[in-house]
Tab-separated table of N, CA and C in Angstrom:
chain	number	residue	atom	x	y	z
A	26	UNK	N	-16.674	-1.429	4.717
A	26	UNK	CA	-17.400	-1.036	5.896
A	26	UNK	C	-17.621	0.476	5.938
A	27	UNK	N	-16.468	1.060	6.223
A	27	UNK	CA	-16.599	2.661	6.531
A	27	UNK	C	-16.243	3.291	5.539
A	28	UNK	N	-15.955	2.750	4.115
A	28	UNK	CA	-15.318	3.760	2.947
A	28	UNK	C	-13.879	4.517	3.149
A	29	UNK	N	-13.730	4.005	4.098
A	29	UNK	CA	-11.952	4.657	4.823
A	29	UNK	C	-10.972	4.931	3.348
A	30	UNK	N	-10.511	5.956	2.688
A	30	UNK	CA	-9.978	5.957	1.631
A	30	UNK	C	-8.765	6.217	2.213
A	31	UNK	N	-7.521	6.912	1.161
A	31	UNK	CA	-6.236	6.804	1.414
A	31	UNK	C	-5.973	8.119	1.805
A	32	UNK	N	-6.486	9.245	1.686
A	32	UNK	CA	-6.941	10.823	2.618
A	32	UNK	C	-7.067	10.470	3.798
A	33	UNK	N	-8.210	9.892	4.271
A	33	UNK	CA	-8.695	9.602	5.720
A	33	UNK	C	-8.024	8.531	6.664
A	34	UNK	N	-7.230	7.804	6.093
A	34	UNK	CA	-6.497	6.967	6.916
A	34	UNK	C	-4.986	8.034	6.328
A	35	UNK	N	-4.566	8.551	5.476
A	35	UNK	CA	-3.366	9.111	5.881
A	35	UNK	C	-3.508	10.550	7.289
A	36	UNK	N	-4.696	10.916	6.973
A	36	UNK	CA	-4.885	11.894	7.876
A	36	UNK	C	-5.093	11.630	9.165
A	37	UNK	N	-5.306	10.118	9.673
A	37	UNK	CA	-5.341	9.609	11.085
A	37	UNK	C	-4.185	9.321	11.299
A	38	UNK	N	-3.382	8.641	9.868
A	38	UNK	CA	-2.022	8.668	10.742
A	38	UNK	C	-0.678	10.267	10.989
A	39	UNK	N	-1.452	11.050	9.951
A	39	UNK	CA	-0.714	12.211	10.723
A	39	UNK	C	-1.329	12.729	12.447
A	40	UNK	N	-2.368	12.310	12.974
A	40	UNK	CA	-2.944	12.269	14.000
A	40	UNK	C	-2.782	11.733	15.124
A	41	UNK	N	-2.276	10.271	14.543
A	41	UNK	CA	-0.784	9.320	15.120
A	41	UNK	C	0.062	10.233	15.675
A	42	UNK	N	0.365	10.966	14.942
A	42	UNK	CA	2.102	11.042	14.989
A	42	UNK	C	2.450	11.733	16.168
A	43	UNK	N	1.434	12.683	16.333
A	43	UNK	CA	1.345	13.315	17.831
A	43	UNK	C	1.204	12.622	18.748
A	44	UNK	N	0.929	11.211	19.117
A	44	UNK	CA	0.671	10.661	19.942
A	44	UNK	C	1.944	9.547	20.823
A	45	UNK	N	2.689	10.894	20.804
A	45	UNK	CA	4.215	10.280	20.878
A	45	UNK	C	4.516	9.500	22.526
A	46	UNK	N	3.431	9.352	23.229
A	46	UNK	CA	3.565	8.420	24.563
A	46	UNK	C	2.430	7.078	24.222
A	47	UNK	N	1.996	7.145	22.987
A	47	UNK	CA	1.274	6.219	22.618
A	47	UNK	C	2.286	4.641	23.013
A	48	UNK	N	1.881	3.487	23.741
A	48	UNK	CA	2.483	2.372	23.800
A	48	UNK	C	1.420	1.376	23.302
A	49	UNK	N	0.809	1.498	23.296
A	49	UNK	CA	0.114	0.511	22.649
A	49	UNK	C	-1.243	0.987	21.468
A	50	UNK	N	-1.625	0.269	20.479
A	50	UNK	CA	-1.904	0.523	19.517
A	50	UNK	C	-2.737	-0.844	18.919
A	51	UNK	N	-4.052	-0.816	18.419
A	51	UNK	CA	-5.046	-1.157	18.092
A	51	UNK	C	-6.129	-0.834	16.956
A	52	UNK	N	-5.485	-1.229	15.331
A	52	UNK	CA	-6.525	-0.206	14.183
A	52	UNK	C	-6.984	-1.450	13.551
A	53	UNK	N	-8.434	-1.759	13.839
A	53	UNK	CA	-9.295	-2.171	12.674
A	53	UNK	C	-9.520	-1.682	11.756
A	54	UNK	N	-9.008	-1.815	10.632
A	54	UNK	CA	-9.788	-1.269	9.336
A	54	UNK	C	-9.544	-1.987	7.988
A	55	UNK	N	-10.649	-2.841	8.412
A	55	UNK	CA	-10.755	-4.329	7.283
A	55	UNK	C	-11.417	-3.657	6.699
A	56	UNK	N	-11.423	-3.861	5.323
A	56	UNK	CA	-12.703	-4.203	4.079
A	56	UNK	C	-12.927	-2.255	4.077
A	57	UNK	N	-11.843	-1.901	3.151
A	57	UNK	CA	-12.250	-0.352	3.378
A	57	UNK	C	-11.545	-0.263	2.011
A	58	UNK	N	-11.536	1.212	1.728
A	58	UNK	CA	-10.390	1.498	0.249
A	58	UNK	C	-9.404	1.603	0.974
A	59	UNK	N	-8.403	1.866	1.555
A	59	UNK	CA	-7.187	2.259	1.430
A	59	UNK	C	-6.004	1.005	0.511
A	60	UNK	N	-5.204	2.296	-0.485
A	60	UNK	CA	-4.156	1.901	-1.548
A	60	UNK	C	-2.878	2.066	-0.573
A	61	UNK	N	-2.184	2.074	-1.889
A	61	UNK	CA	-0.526	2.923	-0.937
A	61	UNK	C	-0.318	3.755	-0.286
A	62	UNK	N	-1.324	4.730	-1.205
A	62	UNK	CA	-0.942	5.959	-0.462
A	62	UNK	C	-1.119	6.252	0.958
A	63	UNK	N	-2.720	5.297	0.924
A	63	UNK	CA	-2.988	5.537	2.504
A	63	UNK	C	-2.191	4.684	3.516
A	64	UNK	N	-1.404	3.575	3.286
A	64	UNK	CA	-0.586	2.308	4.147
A	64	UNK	C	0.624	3.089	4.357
A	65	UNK	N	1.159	3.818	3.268
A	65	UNK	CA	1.891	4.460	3.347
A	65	UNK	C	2.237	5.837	4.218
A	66	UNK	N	1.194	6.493	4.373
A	66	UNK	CA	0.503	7.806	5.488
A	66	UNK	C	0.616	7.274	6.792
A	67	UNK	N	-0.460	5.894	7.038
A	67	UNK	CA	-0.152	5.402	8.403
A	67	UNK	C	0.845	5.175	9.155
A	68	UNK	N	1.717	4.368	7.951
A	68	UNK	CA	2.992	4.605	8.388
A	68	UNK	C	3.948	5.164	8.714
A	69	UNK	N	4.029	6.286	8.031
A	69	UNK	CA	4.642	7.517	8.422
A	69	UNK	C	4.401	8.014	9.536
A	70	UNK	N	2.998	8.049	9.903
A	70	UNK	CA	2.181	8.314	11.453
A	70	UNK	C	2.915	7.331	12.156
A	71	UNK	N	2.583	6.548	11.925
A	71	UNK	CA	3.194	5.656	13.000
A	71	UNK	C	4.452	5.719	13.270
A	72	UNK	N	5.280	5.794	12.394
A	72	UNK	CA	7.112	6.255	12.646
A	72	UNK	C	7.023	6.794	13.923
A	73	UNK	N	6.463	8.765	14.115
A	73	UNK	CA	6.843	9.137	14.985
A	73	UNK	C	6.260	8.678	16.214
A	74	UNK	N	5.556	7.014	16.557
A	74	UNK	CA	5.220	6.583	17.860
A	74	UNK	C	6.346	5.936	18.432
A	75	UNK	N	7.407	6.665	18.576
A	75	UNK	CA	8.186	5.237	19.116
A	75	UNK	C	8.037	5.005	20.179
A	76	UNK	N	7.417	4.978	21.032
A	76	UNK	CA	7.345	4.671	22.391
A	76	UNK	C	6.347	3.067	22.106
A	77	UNK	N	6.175	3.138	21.318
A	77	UNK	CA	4.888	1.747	20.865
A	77	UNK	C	5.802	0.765	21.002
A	78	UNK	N	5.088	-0.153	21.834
A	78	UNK	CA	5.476	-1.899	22.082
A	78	UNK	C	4.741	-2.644	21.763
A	79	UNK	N	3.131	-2.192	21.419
A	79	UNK	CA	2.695	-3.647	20.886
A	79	UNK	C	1.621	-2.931	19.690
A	80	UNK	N	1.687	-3.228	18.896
A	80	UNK	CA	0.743	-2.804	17.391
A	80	UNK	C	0.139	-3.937	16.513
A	81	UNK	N	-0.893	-3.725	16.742
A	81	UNK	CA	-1.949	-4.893	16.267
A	81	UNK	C	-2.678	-4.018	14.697
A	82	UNK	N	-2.395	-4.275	13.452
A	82	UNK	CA	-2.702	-3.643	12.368
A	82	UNK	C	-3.631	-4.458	11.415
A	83	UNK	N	-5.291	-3.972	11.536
A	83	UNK	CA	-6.005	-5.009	10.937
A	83	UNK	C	-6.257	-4.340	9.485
A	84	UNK	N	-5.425	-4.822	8.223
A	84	UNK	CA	-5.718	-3.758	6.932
A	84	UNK	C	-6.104	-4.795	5.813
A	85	UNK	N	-6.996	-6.323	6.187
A	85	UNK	CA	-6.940	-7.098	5.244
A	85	UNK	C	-8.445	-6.198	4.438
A	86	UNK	N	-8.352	-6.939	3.189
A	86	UNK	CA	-9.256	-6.340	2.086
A	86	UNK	C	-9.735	-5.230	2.314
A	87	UNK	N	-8.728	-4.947	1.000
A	87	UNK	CA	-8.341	-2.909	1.297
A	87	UNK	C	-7.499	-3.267	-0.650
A	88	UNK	N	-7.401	-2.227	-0.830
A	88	UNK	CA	-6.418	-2.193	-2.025
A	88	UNK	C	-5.051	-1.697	-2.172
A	89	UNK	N	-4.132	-2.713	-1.109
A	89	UNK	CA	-3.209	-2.116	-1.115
A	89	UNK	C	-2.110	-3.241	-1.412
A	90	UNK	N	-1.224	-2.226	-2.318
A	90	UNK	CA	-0.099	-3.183	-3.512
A	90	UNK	C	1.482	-3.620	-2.826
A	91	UNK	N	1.967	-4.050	-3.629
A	91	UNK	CA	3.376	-4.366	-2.740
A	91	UNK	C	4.075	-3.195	-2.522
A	92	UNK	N	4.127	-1.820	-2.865
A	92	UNK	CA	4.451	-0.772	-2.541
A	92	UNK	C	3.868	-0.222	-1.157
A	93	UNK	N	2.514	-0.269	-1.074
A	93	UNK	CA	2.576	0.295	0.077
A	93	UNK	C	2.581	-0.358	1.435
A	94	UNK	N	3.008	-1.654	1.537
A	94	UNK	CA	2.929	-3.012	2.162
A	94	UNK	C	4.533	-2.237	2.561
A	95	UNK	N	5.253	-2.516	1.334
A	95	UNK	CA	7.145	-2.081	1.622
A	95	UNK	C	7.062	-0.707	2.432
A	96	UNK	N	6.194	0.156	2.206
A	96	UNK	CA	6.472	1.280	2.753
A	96	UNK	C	5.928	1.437	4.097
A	97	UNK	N	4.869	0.875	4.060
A	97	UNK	CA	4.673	0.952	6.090
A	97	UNK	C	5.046	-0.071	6.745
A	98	UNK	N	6.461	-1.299	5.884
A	98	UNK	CA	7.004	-2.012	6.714
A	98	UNK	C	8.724	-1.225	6.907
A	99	UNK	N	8.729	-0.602	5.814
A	99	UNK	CA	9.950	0.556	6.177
A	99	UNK	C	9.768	1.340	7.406
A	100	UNK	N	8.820	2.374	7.506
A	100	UNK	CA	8.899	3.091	8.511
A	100	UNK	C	8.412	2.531	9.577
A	101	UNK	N	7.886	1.390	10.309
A	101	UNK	CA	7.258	0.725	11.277
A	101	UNK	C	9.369	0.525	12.021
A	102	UNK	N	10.117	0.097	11.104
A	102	UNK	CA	11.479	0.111	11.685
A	102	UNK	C	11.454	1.263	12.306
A	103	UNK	N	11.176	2.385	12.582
A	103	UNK	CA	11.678	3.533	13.294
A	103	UNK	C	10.938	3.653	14.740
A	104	UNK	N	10.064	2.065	14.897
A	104	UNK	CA	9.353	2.158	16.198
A	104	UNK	C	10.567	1.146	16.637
A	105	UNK	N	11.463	1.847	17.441
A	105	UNK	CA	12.451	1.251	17.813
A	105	UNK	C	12.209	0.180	19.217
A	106	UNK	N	10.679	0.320	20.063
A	106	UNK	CA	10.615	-0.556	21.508
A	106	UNK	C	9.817	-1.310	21.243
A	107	UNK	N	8.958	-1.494	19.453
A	107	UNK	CA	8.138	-2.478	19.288
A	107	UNK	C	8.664	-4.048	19.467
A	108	UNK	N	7.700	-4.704	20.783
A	108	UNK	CA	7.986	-5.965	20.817
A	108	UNK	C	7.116	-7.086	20.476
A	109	UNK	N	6.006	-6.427	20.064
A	109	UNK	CA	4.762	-7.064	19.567
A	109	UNK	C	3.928	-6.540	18.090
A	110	UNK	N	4.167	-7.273	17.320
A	110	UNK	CA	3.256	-6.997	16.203
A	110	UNK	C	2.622	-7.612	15.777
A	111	UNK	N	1.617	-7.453	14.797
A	111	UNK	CA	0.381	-8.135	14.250
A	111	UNK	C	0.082	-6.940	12.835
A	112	UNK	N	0.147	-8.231	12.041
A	112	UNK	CA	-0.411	-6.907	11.041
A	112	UNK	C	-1.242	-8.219	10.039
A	113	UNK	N	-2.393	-8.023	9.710
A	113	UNK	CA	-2.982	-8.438	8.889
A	113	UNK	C	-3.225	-7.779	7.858
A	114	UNK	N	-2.438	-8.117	6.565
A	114	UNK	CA	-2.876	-7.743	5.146
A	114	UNK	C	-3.507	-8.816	4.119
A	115	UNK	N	-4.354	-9.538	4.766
A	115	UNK	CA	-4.847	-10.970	4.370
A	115	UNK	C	-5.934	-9.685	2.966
A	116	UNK	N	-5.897	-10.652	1.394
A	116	UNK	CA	-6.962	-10.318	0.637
A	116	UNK	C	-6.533	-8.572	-0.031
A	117	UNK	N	-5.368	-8.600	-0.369
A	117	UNK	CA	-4.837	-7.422	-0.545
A	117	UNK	C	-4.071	-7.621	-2.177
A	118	UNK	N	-3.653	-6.848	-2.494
A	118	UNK	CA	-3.015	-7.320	-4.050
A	118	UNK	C	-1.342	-6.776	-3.478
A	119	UNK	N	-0.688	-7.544	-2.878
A	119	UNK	CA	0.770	-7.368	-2.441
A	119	UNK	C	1.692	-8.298	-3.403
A	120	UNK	N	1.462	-9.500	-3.696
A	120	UNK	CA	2.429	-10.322	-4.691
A	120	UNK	C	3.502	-10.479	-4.372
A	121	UNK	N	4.355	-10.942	-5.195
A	121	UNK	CA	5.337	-10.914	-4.856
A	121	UNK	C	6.986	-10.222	-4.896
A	122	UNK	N	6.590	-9.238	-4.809
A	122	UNK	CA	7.478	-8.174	-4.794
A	122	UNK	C	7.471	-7.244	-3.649
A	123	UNK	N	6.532	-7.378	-2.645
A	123	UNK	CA	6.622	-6.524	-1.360
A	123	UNK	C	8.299	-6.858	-0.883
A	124	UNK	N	8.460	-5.723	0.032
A	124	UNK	CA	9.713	-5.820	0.804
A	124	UNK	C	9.625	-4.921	2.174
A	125	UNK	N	8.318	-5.433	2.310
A	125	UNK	CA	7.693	-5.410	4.108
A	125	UNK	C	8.488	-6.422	4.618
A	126	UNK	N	9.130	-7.206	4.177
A	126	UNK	CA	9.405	-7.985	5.357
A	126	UNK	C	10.833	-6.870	5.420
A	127	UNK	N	11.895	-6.507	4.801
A	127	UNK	CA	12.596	-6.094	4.725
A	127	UNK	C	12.834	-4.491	6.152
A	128	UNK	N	11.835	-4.370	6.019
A	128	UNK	CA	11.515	-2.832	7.418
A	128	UNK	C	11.208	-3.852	8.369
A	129	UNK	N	10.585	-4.765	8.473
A	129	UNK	CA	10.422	-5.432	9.561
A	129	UNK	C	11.766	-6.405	10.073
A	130	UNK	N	12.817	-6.288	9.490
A	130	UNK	CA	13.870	-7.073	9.953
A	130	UNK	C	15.115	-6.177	10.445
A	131	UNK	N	14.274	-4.780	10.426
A	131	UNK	CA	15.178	-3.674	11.354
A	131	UNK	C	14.464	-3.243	12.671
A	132	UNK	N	13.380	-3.995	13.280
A	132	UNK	CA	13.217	-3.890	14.490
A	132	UNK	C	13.714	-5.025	15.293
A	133	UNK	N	14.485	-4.595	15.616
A	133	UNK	CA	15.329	-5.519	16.455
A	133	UNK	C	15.233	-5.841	18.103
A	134	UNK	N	13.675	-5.098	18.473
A	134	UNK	CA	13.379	-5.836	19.480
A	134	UNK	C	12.088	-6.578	19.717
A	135	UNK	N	11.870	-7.009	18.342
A	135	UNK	CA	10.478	-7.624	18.078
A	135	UNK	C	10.701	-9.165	18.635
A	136	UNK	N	9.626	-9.491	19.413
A	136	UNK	CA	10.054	-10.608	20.322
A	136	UNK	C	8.802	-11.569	19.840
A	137	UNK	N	7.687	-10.837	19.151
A	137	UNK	CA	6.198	-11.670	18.564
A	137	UNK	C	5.988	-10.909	17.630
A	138	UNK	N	5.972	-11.905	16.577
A	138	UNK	CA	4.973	-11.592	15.111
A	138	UNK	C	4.236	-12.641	14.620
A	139	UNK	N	3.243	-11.758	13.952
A	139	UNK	CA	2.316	-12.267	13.136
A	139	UNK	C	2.213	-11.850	12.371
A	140	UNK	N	1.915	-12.306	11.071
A	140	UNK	CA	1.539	-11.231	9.744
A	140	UNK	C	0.836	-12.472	8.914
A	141	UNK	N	-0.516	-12.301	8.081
A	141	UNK	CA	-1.384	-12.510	7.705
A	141	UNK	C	-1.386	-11.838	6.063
A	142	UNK	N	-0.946	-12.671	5.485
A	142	UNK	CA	-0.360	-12.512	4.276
A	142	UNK	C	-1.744	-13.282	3.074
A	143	UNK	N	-1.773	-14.064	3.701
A	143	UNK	CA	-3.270	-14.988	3.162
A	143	UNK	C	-3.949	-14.147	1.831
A	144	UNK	N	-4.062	-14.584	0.974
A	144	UNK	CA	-4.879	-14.276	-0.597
A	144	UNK	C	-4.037	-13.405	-0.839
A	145	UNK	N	-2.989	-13.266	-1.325
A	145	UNK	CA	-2.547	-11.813	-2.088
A	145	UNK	C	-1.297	-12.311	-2.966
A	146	UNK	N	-1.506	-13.590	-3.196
A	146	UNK	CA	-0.484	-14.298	-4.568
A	146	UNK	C	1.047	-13.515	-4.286
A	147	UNK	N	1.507	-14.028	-3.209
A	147	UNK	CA	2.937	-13.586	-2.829
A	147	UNK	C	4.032	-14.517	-3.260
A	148	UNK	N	3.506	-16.161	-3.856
A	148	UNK	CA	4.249	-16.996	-4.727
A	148	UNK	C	5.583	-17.002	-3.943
A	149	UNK	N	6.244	-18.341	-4.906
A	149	UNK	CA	7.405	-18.357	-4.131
A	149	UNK	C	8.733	-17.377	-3.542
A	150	UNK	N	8.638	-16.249	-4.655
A	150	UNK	CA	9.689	-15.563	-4.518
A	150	UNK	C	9.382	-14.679	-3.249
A	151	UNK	N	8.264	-14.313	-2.984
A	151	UNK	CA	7.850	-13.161	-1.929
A	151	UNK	C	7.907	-14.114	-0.583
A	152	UNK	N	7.922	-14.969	-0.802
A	152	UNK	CA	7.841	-16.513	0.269
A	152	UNK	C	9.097	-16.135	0.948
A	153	UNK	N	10.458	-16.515	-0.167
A	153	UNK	CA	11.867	-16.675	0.200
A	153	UNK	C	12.078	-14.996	0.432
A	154	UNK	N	11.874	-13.955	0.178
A	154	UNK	CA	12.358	-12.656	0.519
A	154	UNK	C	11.581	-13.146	2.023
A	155	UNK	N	10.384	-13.063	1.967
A	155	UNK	CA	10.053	-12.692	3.876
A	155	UNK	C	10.964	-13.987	3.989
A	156	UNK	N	11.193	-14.920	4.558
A	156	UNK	CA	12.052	-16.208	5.440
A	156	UNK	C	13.243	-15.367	5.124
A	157	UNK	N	13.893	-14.626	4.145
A	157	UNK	CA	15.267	-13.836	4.571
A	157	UNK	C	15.596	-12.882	5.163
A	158	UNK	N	14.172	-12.571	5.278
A	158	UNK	CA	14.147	-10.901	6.001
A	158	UNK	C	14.132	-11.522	7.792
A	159	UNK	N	13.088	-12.434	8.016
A	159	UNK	CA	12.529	-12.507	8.865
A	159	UNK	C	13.819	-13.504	9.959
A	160	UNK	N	14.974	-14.129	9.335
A	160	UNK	CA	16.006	-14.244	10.211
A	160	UNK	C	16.675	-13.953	10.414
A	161	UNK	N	16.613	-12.460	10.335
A	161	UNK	CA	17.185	-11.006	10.818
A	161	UNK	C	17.109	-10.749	12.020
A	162	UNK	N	15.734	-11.116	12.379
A	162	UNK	CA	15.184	-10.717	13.770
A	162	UNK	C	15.737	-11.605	14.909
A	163	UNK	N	16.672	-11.056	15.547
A	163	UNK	CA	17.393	-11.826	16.154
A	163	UNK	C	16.437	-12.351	17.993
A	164	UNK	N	15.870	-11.151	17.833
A	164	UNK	CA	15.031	-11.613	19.150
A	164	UNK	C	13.754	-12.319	19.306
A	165	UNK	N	13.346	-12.177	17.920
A	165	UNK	CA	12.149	-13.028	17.947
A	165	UNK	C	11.934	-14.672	18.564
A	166	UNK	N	11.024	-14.754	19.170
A	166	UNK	CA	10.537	-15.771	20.359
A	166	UNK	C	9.457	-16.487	19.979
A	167	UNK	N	8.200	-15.726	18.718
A	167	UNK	CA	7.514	-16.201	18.331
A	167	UNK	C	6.839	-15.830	17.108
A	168	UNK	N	6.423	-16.306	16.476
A	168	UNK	CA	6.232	-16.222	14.579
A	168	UNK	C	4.963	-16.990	14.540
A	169	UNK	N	4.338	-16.248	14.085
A	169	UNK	CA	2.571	-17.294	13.042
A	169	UNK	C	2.374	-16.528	12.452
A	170	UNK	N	2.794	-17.244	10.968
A	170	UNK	CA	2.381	-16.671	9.625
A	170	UNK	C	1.602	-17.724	9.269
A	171	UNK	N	1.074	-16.801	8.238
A	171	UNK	CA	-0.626	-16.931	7.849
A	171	UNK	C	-0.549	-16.772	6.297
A	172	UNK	N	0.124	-17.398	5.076
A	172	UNK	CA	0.336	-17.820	3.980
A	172	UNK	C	-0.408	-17.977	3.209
């Protein structure tokens, strides 16, 4: 759509980061370039929102690998009041070696998820890491995954 590369989405999420009374949160950006580097930037942006409770993350078909999937599910843990997430990485080359679910099983007041995993050959093993990560979450209330 917009050519969004991994510069321009890391540079919105250092843009994020200032936005430290931010509570809620809303990024379309399907069908663009961003790799690691840039999933990885956002994330970092996003770290310093902790005041965020609900984050809706639309990043399907984009080029981004199981590295940078692990890395903006690492720092998304440091949004310590998130109780709502959504992240679509549907059509992405993640496989099975991400360990996004792994950052996501240190927010511990996540009460709704979704994640949209769809086309990105995550096979069985990436299957059984998220279901181990994901009954971590002790508060969770509601789950739709998208396989």
């Amino acid at each position: 759509y917009n050519q969004i590369g991994d510069q321009g989405i890391s540079n919105l999420g250092s843009g994020l980061a200032n936005c430290t009374n931010l509570s809620n949160l809303t990024l379309y950006l399907i069908s663009n370039q961003i790799g690691d580097q840039g999933a990885s930037g956002l994330g970092t942006g996003l770290a310093n929102c902790t005041n965020l409770s609900n984050l809706i993350l639309y990043l399907g078909i984009n080029q981004i690998h199981a590295i940078g999937a692990s890395c903006l599910g690492s720092t998304l843990a440091n949004c310590s009041n998130l109780s709502n997430l959504v992240i679509c990485l549907r059509t992405n080359f993640i496989g099975a070696n991400s360990r996004l679910g792994i950052g996501l099983s240190r927010c511990e007041n996540l009460i709704n998820l979704n994640l949209n995993f769809s086309k990105n050959k995550i096979k069985n093993e990436g299957a059984s890491i998220l279901g181990t990560c994901l009954e971590n979450i002790v508060n969770l209330e509601y789950l739709q995954l998208n396989l």
